[in-house]
DNA sequence: GCTTAGGGTTTG
């Protein structure tokens, strides 16, 4: 066993085999004789387990020599294969390790991480790691972690399981660590678009050590950001790295980052907020949250943000407003109006903003009574984009909203028309200073529950005529149903006698049914369309990615290395083909080629060519001159097909693959007698290859007024796009057509309002997720785009012909 | 395994 964990508290020195001798990290170099040597160190950080290929794993860790406290030296350790997996399972930050059976390599990250110029490489049978779990007497560098693990040991004796994670107290952070931390949020900004590829969340946290630590989270997807609702929330972050900036330690997310947040209110349930499908959370986490809550409450370290309802607003106050969106309308490119309420009445009259009903989303008018409770909020600049995504009915918190006395701009308004106090407008200024931003609050949140109670407590005002409110609160139909009014850019080709259903309704019904929906496309995956192309086996039903050229070229290159002689079967006529050199000075190569004698006699010399010893690039160049090209290799004196991870057949620009599991491939002469043409089916059958079919597989997120739903587009994807997957694999125009379709359904950067409506037929069926759990899946079927974008025809590049010389 | 930001003296 490559990773050996020592019994609790046992000294490592007594358990490491005696023939091994220890060398200090500082003496490691590529000239070190590593035989029977060990290196000892404390695990400073442990990277995530990364899978490189099917069963190849790699994990990087940093260990620090523990004897030289004054002048600690750290070195990167790279673990491969099973060892990496075992290490990932068995070893934690702070554990002491003795490493043996390593080799020394140059550290490619030395300049950046300032660790040792070399690293230790551990792979294969010789590599071994002896581990001693952290135990008292405490290492002064991990006081909190040790304390917690001591506390745990009492629980562990009951549960027989220690917590998987250790958390570093914020005053214990040192540069260049990857750590897990807990903290109380004392400042935050909602995620905003960075100038790079990601959204950025800025926050500042603290804990019982009173250290204030600034954190930055970069994540491409909004749902991967921490769900912070207010200061005082508690955050747990896994795998953040420390960095030194402006004379203080900062934290930034790193690979494998995950985050949970909790309400910071003492006495509230401890419910983790996260979009992660799985996360570790146990009694220990509950305890840490409780401790932080009661500490923060006693200290009152959390800056008090005025929680002002509309009834408490004063002119020129900046505050966070928790409210419900009733309607919205774009004012201009840099300003959007949100009409919101929180069930309380503002003592000041609220400024009216005139908006055309046609551009209003949600009701354009309300009863007089209701109208008097509605605040008009003007959202500026960078917040407009987010505001565009909001839907009437959403519950919001608007951070750093300003109550603005309208009289300062329009003096005649100072004479208040009603109520006495001067009228107020509300503004959310551009930028992210002071945490300015908007967040949608989930229905389950305490704040939304409170709001709903406030709404229910309102006296019934003449709501019977208030069709506006009905629109907000009513059950479906809440989607456009009138075919005259709404133009859809897809149509259903099925003949089901089914009414349109809202997504929320559909989610409540059982699998095995067909549904008709009218929806918009909210997002889709993959964004890179070539990743949507898959190879599907009709026999074993497996699905695989289409190998890229680099992978295929490697198979060709590997095949041509085996130059052993082999005799072609009697039905072949052999020769050489001269392939023009790709560049000047490069060798003109002459791979051997073979034709079917039968086809040659039938004057069908161009119909089929077997080729051996060519590169991928050469094969492609030849493909324009022959209908079918089958690459071969020599193996043990026989001709065989190449490994089936490469195409077994080239037809013009099209490539065909076989299933590795289901094929029983051998080089045989195809029988073309009576066949219309020699195509991929005929050849696959002759060669014993189970032909893989190109398919398109995408995941679409649909939305209507009642919610969102993830559906697959697969079996009927070709019908949907009016493009065959095989064409898409071979030609750019077909790919362009699919891309244009997706972009027209979901314009990049476009708002909900700009997205066309789609009429779709969905089937609901029982499927399994990655872990084998049953869940209801949805697939788009028998639906098609009605006006596909015009493909731009590109002229085919002229083919390069090669001369064939018969032997 | 690159980059992004790095609170803040707001104001249409």
Short mmCIF file of C-alpha atoms in Angstrom, two decimals, chain A residues 94 183 204-205 325 698 725:
data_model
loop_
_atom_site.label_atom_id
_atom_site.label_comp_id
_atom_site.label_asym_id
_atom_site.label_seq_id
_atom_site.Cartn_x
_atom_site.Cartn_y
_atom_site.Cartn_z
CA UNK A 94 -1.12 19.53 8.82
CA UNK A 183 -15.77 33.71 8.76
CA UNK A 204 -14.33 40.88 3.89
CA UNK A 205 -14.59 38.36 6.69
CA UNK A 325 -40.86 43.51 -8.04
CA UNK A 698 -27.20 19.71 -25.72
CA UNK A 725 -24.94 15.64 -36.99
#
